[in-house]
Structure formats: C-alpha cells, structure tokens
mmCIF file of C-alpha atoms in Angstrom:
data_model
loop_
_atom_site.group_PDB
_atom_site.id
_atom_site.type_symbol
_atom_site.label_atom_id
_atom_site.label_comp_id
_atom_site.label_asym_id
_atom_site.label_seq_id
_atom_site.Cartn_x
_atom_site.Cartn_y
_atom_site.Cartn_z
ATOM 1 C CA UNK C 1 0.000 0.000 0.000
ATOM 2 C CA UNK C 2 1.382 3.401 -1.007
ATOM 3 C CA UNK C 3 1.502 6.114 1.632
ATOM 4 C CA UNK C 4 0.895 9.824 1.142
ATOM 5 C CA UNK C 5 0.732 12.395 3.895
ATOM 6 C CA UNK C 6 0.897 15.888 5.288
ATOM 7 C CA UNK C 7 3.691 17.529 7.282
ATOM 8 C CA UNK C 8 3.068 20.594 9.419
ATOM 9 C CA UNK C 9 2.480 21.721 12.976
ATOM 10 C CA UNK C 10 -0.185 21.711 14.305
ATOM 11 C CA UNK C 11 -2.465 19.636 12.067
ATOM 12 C CA UNK C 12 -5.742 19.620 13.970
ATOM 13 C CA UNK C 13 -7.510 21.613 11.238
ATOM 14 C CA UNK C 14 -6.269 19.501 8.307
ATOM 15 C CA UNK C 15 -8.712 18.919 5.446
ATOM 16 C CA UNK C 16 -6.300 16.855 3.343
ATOM 17 C CA UNK C 17 -6.479 13.590 5.289
ATOM 18 C CA UNK C 18 -10.250 13.172 4.877
ATOM 19 C CA UNK C 19 -10.245 14.380 1.258
ATOM 20 C CA UNK C 20 -7.496 12.059 0.018
ATOM 21 C CA UNK C 21 -8.608 8.972 1.954
ATOM 22 C CA UNK C 22 -12.173 9.446 0.654
ATOM 23 C CA UNK C 23 -10.803 9.687 -2.863
ATOM 24 C CA UNK C 24 -8.710 6.542 -2.407
ATOM 25 C CA UNK C 25 -11.829 4.678 -1.208
ATOM 26 C CA UNK C 26 -14.047 6.028 -4.007
ATOM 27 C CA UNK C 27 -11.560 5.196 -6.764
ATOM 28 C CA UNK C 28 -10.290 1.892 -5.370
ATOM 29 C CA UNK C 29 -6.721 3.184 -5.010
ATOM 30 C CA UNK C 30 -4.530 1.034 -2.763
ATOM 31 C CA UNK C 31 -3.149 3.918 -0.729
ATOM 32 C CA UNK C 32 -3.496 5.673 2.600
ATOM 33 C CA UNK C 33 -3.045 9.350 3.581
ATOM 34 C CA UNK C 34 -1.676 10.094 7.045
ATOM 35 C CA UNK C 35 -0.783 13.174 9.086
ATOM 36 C CA UNK C 36 2.842 13.634 10.150
ATOM 37 C CA UNK C 37 2.616 16.291 12.853
ATOM 38 C CA UNK C 38 6.285 17.193 13.319
ATOM 39 C CA UNK C 39 7.396 19.879 15.820
ATOM 40 C CA UNK C 40 10.441 20.755 13.665
ATOM 41 C CA UNK C 41 11.250 20.483 9.948
ATOM 42 C CA UNK C 42 14.419 18.684 11.082
ATOM 43 C CA UNK C 43 12.152 15.699 11.786
ATOM 44 C CA UNK C 44 11.513 15.235 8.029
ATOM 45 C CA UNK C 45 14.373 12.727 7.463
ATOM 46 C CA UNK C 46 12.914 10.596 10.275
ATOM 47 C CA UNK C 47 9.508 10.584 8.540
ATOM 48 C CA UNK C 48 11.156 9.492 5.279
ATOM 49 C CA UNK C 49 13.272 6.740 6.845
ATOM 50 C CA UNK C 50 10.398 5.317 8.889
ATOM 51 C CA UNK C 51 7.898 5.293 5.979
ATOM 52 C CA UNK C 52 9.439 3.243 3.152
ATOM 53 C CA UNK C 53 6.204 3.220 1.101
ATOM 54 C CA UNK C 54 5.905 7.028 1.170
ATOM 55 C CA UNK C 55 5.203 8.394 -2.340
ATOM 56 C CA UNK C 56 4.197 11.994 -1.691
ATOM 57 C CA UNK C 57 3.710 14.723 0.868
ATOM 58 C CA UNK C 58 1.755 17.916 1.218
ATOM 59 C CA UNK C 59 3.373 20.675 3.262
ATOM 60 C CA UNK C 60 1.495 23.172 5.412
ATOM 61 C CA UNK C 61 2.215 25.856 8.026
ATOM 62 C CA UNK C 62 4.930 26.540 9.110
ATOM 63 C CA UNK C 63 7.189 24.528 6.740
ATOM 64 C CA UNK C 64 6.396 25.664 3.163
ATOM 65 C CA UNK C 65 9.574 27.725 2.999
ATOM 66 C CA UNK C 66 11.810 25.790 5.415
ATOM 67 C CA UNK C 67 11.301 22.481 3.593
ATOM 68 C CA UNK C 68 13.013 23.772 0.448
ATOM 69 C CA UNK C 69 16.523 23.188 1.795
ATOM 70 C CA UNK C 70 15.762 19.427 2.013
ATOM 71 C CA UNK C 71 14.754 19.045 -1.641
ATOM 72 C CA UNK C 72 16.766 17.696 -4.574
ATOM 73 C CA UNK C 73 14.644 19.504 -7.177
ATOM 74 C CA UNK C 74 12.315 22.513 -7.011
ATOM 75 C CA UNK C 75 10.051 23.440 -9.917
ATOM 76 C CA UNK C 76 10.737 26.873 -11.478
ATOM 77 C CA UNK C 77 7.287 28.057 -10.337
ATOM 78 C CA UNK C 78 7.817 26.973 -6.721
ATOM 79 C CA UNK C 79 11.282 28.531 -6.725
ATOM 80 C CA UNK C 80 9.897 31.822 -8.027
ATOM 81 C CA UNK C 81 7.174 31.756 -5.360
ATOM 82 C CA UNK C 82 9.634 30.812 -2.632
ATOM 83 C CA UNK C 83 7.402 28.122 -1.138
ATOM 84 C CA UNK C 84 6.694 24.408 -1.665
ATOM 85 C CA UNK C 85 3.519 22.606 -0.607
ATOM 86 C CA UNK C 86 3.822 19.362 -2.619
ATOM 87 C CA UNK C 87 6.713 16.890 -2.490
ATOM 88 C CA UNK C 88 7.057 13.915 -4.787
ATOM 89 C CA UNK C 89 9.046 11.147 -3.069
ATOM 90 C CA UNK C 90 11.019 8.919 -5.458
ATOM 91 C CA UNK C 91 12.809 5.776 -4.257
ATOM 92 C CA UNK C 92 15.828 4.792 -6.343
ATOM 93 C CA UNK C 93 17.555 1.849 -4.691
ATOM 94 C CA UNK C 94 18.546 3.039 -1.223
ATOM 95 C CA UNK C 95 18.369 6.688 -2.278
ATOM 96 C CA UNK C 96 15.379 8.964 -1.775
ATOM 97 C CA UNK C 97 14.883 11.859 -4.201
ATOM 98 C CA UNK C 98 12.588 14.709 -3.182
ATOM 99 C CA UNK C 99 10.974 16.971 -5.793
ATOM 100 C CA UNK C 100 9.113 20.112 -4.710
ATOM 101 C CA UNK C 101 6.164 21.865 -6.372
ATOM 102 C CA UNK C 102 3.522 24.469 -5.524
ATOM 103 C CA UNK C 103 -0.134 23.543 -6.023
ATOM 104 C CA UNK C 104 -1.441 26.479 -3.931
ATOM 105 C CA UNK C 105 -0.880 28.819 -6.864
ATOM 106 C CA UNK C 106 -2.821 26.500 -9.212
ATOM 107 C CA UNK C 107 -5.780 26.188 -6.825
ATOM 108 C CA UNK C 108 -5.922 29.887 -6.005
ATOM 109 C CA UNK C 109 -5.547 31.168 -9.573
ATOM 110 C CA UNK C 110 -8.240 28.853 -10.979
ATOM 111 C CA UNK C 111 -10.565 29.736 -8.100
ATOM 112 C CA UNK C 112 -10.334 33.552 -8.221
ATOM 113 C CA UNK C 113 -9.998 34.076 -11.986
ATOM 114 C CA UNK C 114 -13.759 33.785 -12.777
ATOM 115 C CA UNK C 115 -14.482 36.585 -10.246
ATOM 116 C CA UNK C 116 -12.147 39.136 -11.830
ATOM 117 C CA UNK C 117 -13.353 41.943 -14.088
ATOM 118 C CA UNK C 118 -11.766 44.977 -15.776
ATOM 119 C CA UNK C 119 -12.037 47.049 -12.579
ATOM 120 C CA UNK C 120 -9.855 44.559 -10.687
ATOM 121 C CA UNK C 121 -6.310 45.736 -11.354
ATOM 122 C CA UNK C 122 -4.832 45.977 -7.841
ATOM 123 C CA UNK C 123 -4.868 43.663 -4.829
ATOM 124 C CA UNK C 124 -3.946 43.675 -1.154
ATOM 125 C CA UNK C 125 -2.492 40.448 0.244
ATOM 126 C CA UNK C 126 -2.963 40.111 4.002
ATOM 127 C CA UNK C 127 -0.029 38.179 5.466
ATOM 128 C CA UNK C 128 3.506 37.411 4.342
ATOM 129 C CA UNK C 129 3.856 33.618 4.790
ATOM 130 C CA UNK C 130 4.232 30.816 2.248
ATOM 131 C CA UNK C 131 0.593 30.878 1.103
ATOM 132 C CA UNK C 132 0.720 34.638 0.524
ATOM 133 C CA UNK C 133 3.679 34.172 -1.813
ATOM 134 C CA UNK C 134 1.683 31.736 -3.960
ATOM 135 C CA UNK C 135 -1.261 34.162 -3.966
ATOM 136 C CA UNK C 136 1.057 36.999 -5.004
ATOM 137 C CA UNK C 137 2.476 34.919 -7.869
ATOM 138 C CA UNK C 138 -1.042 33.931 -8.989
ATOM 139 C CA UNK C 139 -2.446 37.460 -8.913
ATOM 140 C CA UNK C 140 0.530 38.817 -10.849
ATOM 141 C CA UNK C 141 0.107 36.060 -13.451
ATOM 142 C CA UNK C 142 -3.487 37.320 -13.880
ATOM 143 C CA UNK C 143 -2.207 40.858 -14.451
ATOM 144 C CA UNK C 144 -2.874 42.431 -11.050
ATOM 145 C CA UNK C 145 -0.583 44.770 -9.157
ATOM 146 C CA UNK C 146 -0.090 43.580 -5.565
ATOM 147 C CA UNK C 147 0.892 44.922 -2.151
ATOM 148 C CA UNK C 148 1.502 42.862 1.008
ATOM 149 C CA UNK C 149 -0.065 43.897 4.325
ATOM 150 C CA UNK C 150 1.444 42.997 7.709
ATOM 151 C CA UNK C 151 1.213 44.038 11.349
ATOM 152 C CA UNK C 152 4.962 44.608 11.277
ATOM 153 C CA UNK C 153 7.405 46.827 9.394
ATOM 154 C CA UNK C 154 8.667 44.829 6.404
ATOM 155 C CA UNK C 155 10.147 45.692 2.988
ATOM 156 C CA UNK C 156 7.580 46.206 0.186
ATOM 157 C CA UNK C 157 4.771 45.899 2.735
ATOM 158 C CA UNK C 158 2.264 48.291 4.257
ATOM 159 C CA UNK C 159 0.800 48.029 7.744
ATOM 160 C CA UNK C 160 -2.884 47.685 8.567
ATOM 161 C CA UNK C 161 -3.135 51.234 9.934
ATOM 162 C CA UNK C 162 -2.144 52.517 6.471
ATOM 163 C CA UNK C 163 -5.223 50.984 4.837
ATOM 164 C CA UNK C 164 -7.567 53.955 4.457
ATOM 165 C CA UNK C 165 -10.978 54.024 2.715
ATOM 166 C CA UNK C 166 -9.149 55.394 -0.340
ATOM 167 C CA UNK C 167 -6.841 52.356 -0.391
ATOM 168 C CA UNK C 168 -9.706 49.808 -0.491
ATOM 169 C CA UNK C 169 -11.337 51.790 -3.312
ATOM 170 C CA UNK C 170 -8.093 51.550 -5.295
ATOM 171 C CA UNK C 171 -7.096 48.002 -4.287
ATOM 172 C CA UNK C 172 -10.441 46.336 -4.906
ATOM 173 C CA UNK C 173 -9.238 42.735 -4.391
ATOM 174 C CA UNK C 174 -8.280 41.747 -0.838
ATOM 175 C CA UNK C 175 -7.011 38.236 -0.077
ATOM 176 C CA UNK C 176 -6.691 37.047 3.522
ATOM 177 C CA UNK C 177 -3.695 34.696 3.843
ATOM 178 C CA UNK C 178 -3.549 34.973 7.655
ATOM 179 C CA UNK C 179 -5.192 32.658 10.223
ATOM 180 C CA UNK C 180 -7.251 35.607 11.581
ATOM 181 C CA UNK C 181 -10.849 34.401 11.836
ATOM 182 C CA UNK C 182 -10.096 30.676 11.686
ATOM 183 C CA UNK C 183 -12.097 28.385 13.995
ATOM 184 C CA UNK C 184 -12.195 28.534 17.021
ATOM 185 C CA UNK C 185 -11.481 32.310 16.893
ATOM 186 C CA UNK C 186 -14.258 32.843 14.367
ATOM 187 C CA UNK C 187 -15.306 36.242 15.743
ATOM 188 C CA UNK C 188 -12.037 37.907 14.695
ATOM 189 C CA UNK C 189 -11.257 39.652 11.414
ATOM 190 C CA UNK C 190 -8.449 41.742 9.911
ATOM 191 C CA UNK C 191 -8.718 45.452 10.856
ATOM 192 C CA UNK C 192 -9.911 47.083 7.612
ATOM 193 C CA UNK C 193 -12.268 49.989 6.698
ATOM 194 C CA UNK C 194 -15.039 47.617 5.561
ATOM 195 C CA UNK C 195 -17.574 50.466 5.445
ATOM 196 C CA UNK C 196 -15.668 51.913 2.432
ATOM 197 C CA UNK C 197 -16.251 48.774 0.360
ATOM 198 C CA UNK C 198 -18.858 48.204 -2.321
ATOM 199 C CA UNK C 199 -19.900 45.642 -4.956
ATOM 200 C CA UNK C 200 -16.633 46.132 -6.885
ATOM 201 C CA UNK C 201 -14.586 44.774 -3.982
ATOM 202 C CA UNK C 202 -13.642 41.086 -3.790
ATOM 203 C CA UNK C 203 -12.805 39.617 -0.376
ATOM 204 C CA UNK C 204 -11.206 36.201 -0.807
ATOM 205 C CA UNK C 205 -10.357 34.255 2.361
ATOM 206 C CA UNK C 206 -8.022 31.247 2.248
ATOM 207 C CA UNK C 207 -9.758 30.040 5.441
ATOM 208 C CA UNK C 208 -12.572 27.494 4.924
ATOM 209 C CA UNK C 209 -13.532 26.843 8.566
ATOM 210 C CA UNK C 210 -15.907 28.541 9.250
ATOM 211 C CA UNK C 211 -17.575 28.631 5.804
ATOM 212 C CA UNK C 212 -18.172 32.362 6.129
ATOM 213 C CA UNK C 213 -15.486 34.143 8.129
ATOM 214 C CA UNK C 214 -15.989 37.454 9.899
ATOM 215 C CA UNK C 215 -13.782 39.013 7.177
ATOM 216 C CA UNK C 216 -16.293 37.814 4.564
ATOM 217 C CA UNK C 217 -19.328 38.827 6.650
ATOM 218 C CA UNK C 218 -18.047 42.359 7.170
ATOM 219 C CA UNK C 219 -17.396 42.765 3.452
ATOM 220 C CA UNK C 220 -20.753 41.267 2.465
ATOM 221 C CA UNK C 221 -22.476 43.819 4.718
ATOM 222 C CA UNK C 222 -21.325 46.453 2.214
ATOM 223 C CA UNK C 223 -22.095 44.307 -0.883
ATOM 224 C CA UNK C 224 -18.519 43.115 -1.485
ATOM 225 C CA UNK C 225 -18.171 39.807 -3.339
ATOM 226 C CA UNK C 226 -16.797 37.087 -1.057
ATOM 227 C CA UNK C 227 -15.350 33.598 -1.388
ATOM 228 C CA UNK C 228 -13.706 31.181 1.028
ATOM 229 C CA UNK C 229 -10.758 28.860 0.428
ATOM 230 C CA UNK C 230 -12.592 25.546 0.025
ATOM 231 C CA UNK C 231 -12.576 25.479 -3.784
ATOM 232 C CA UNK C 232 -8.905 26.476 -3.799
ATOM 233 C CA UNK C 233 -8.216 23.606 -1.394
ATOM 234 C CA UNK C 234 -10.015 21.080 -3.604
ATOM 235 C CA UNK C 235 -8.222 22.316 -6.720
ATOM 236 C CA UNK C 236 -4.794 22.244 -5.075
ATOM 237 C CA UNK C 237 -5.455 18.767 -3.626
ATOM 238 C CA UNK C 238 -6.277 17.529 -7.137
ATOM 239 C CA UNK C 239 -3.110 19.214 -8.471
ATOM 240 C CA UNK C 240 -1.090 17.478 -5.714
ATOM 241 C CA UNK C 241 -2.254 14.108 -6.995
ATOM 242 C CA UNK C 242 -1.219 15.107 -10.528
ATOM 243 C CA UNK C 243 2.276 16.041 -9.339
ATOM 244 C CA UNK C 244 2.694 12.816 -7.359
ATOM 245 C CA UNK C 245 1.679 10.653 -10.297
ATOM 246 C CA UNK C 246 3.140 12.587 -13.218
ATOM 247 C CA UNK C 247 5.745 10.994 -15.458
ATOM 248 C CA UNK C 248 8.973 12.949 -15.060
#
C-alpha cells in the first residue's frame, strides 16, 4: 500500500487527510493518507526513513519555505514563489529523491480568476507567509498589481493602519492569507475599513472553517463579493495528486 501524507504543525484543522482517503476509497486506489505532525522540519528525514512506502507529501504551516533546503529539485514556479507545498518522493535503490512543487498557486488562480473583471487591477495580500507568496504569484500572473499587508514593518509591505478608505477603493481585491478568523477564533477579522467597500470589492479568504469568516461577513455587509478557500483547497489537492503521479 502506497503512503501519502501531510507535514506541518499543528495539524488539527487539516482537510487533506479526509479528502485524500475518501478519494482513495471512491476510486479503489490502494493507498493511505496520514498526518505527520512534526514539531520541527528537522524531523523530516525521520519521517522518510520510517515510511518506506511514502510516495508523496503535502506541506502546510509553518514549513512551506523551510522544507526547500531538504529538496533535490524545485520546480521553477515553486522557486519563483519561494514556497513548496507538494513533495514527490522517489525511491531509487537506497536513495530517496525529493521533488518540490507548488499547487497552492494553481488552486488559487483557478478559483479567483472567474471573479475578476476589468475594474480589478490591484490587490492587497494580508499576510507574508508561504501561502501569501503563492497568492502573489497567482495574482501577478493574472495581471494584477499587488501589495503585502502585515502588522509589522517589512520591505515592500504596508501596515494595517495605512489601509484607508481610499486604499480599499483603489485596491479592490483583498485576499486574507492569515489565520485571523479561523475556527475557534471565528469572531475575529483583519482590521480594515469595511464600510468603504462596495460591490466592486472582492474579499477572498483562504480560510474554509468557518464557511463564512468574519472578514467575509463584514465585506458582504457592504455588498462586497466574497469567497472562502474551500474550492482552492479542492483544486490544489487535485493538483497534488497530478504532481505525485506525473511521469517525469
């Protein structure tokens, strides 16, 4: 039986394990998907050595960037993004070859593209982690100008207090790549001037639990278009399977 899995810490919120195991059951695939909750990325070699049937991994917070130093090959797209969330594990004799890809960008781009219109030329990306880098790459590939938003002073980044009503009228697409509003802290949302939004604004939240985050609710109150991260998750999970099973 082939093994696939997820590395990250913590993994209590993981969607991948139920999705992939359901798919294996539905399609009669002799495989199992397991969670590898590792407190440090330095535990990755231990996972590999103790799981000889391992064929592929997904990577989640906080290891999408740190895992890159362990890989033998990184796709040009993942290298440009600066984050990997899919690893293909190849066994050649006693050697293990690790190839890294990014399926977040595929899932996100396919999910948001149908929502975009001519008025959507600029976007704010809330957060600066691995997922935000994939979102940035995807938005730029769709022709949008992007700016990161953080609580802290960072290069090429603005802080939340700098987001005025004028900014949200100019940057009509806002993507939340932070965990703010994720269950169980569902009553929280990024500090934005929601009252300045209208039907031209798109609020896209990578969070999918709860279905409608406070970020989405606040935007919807002022007629903004909203979408959560579930479709992106499904699309990137499907892309993961393609990477794992592709002929090199």
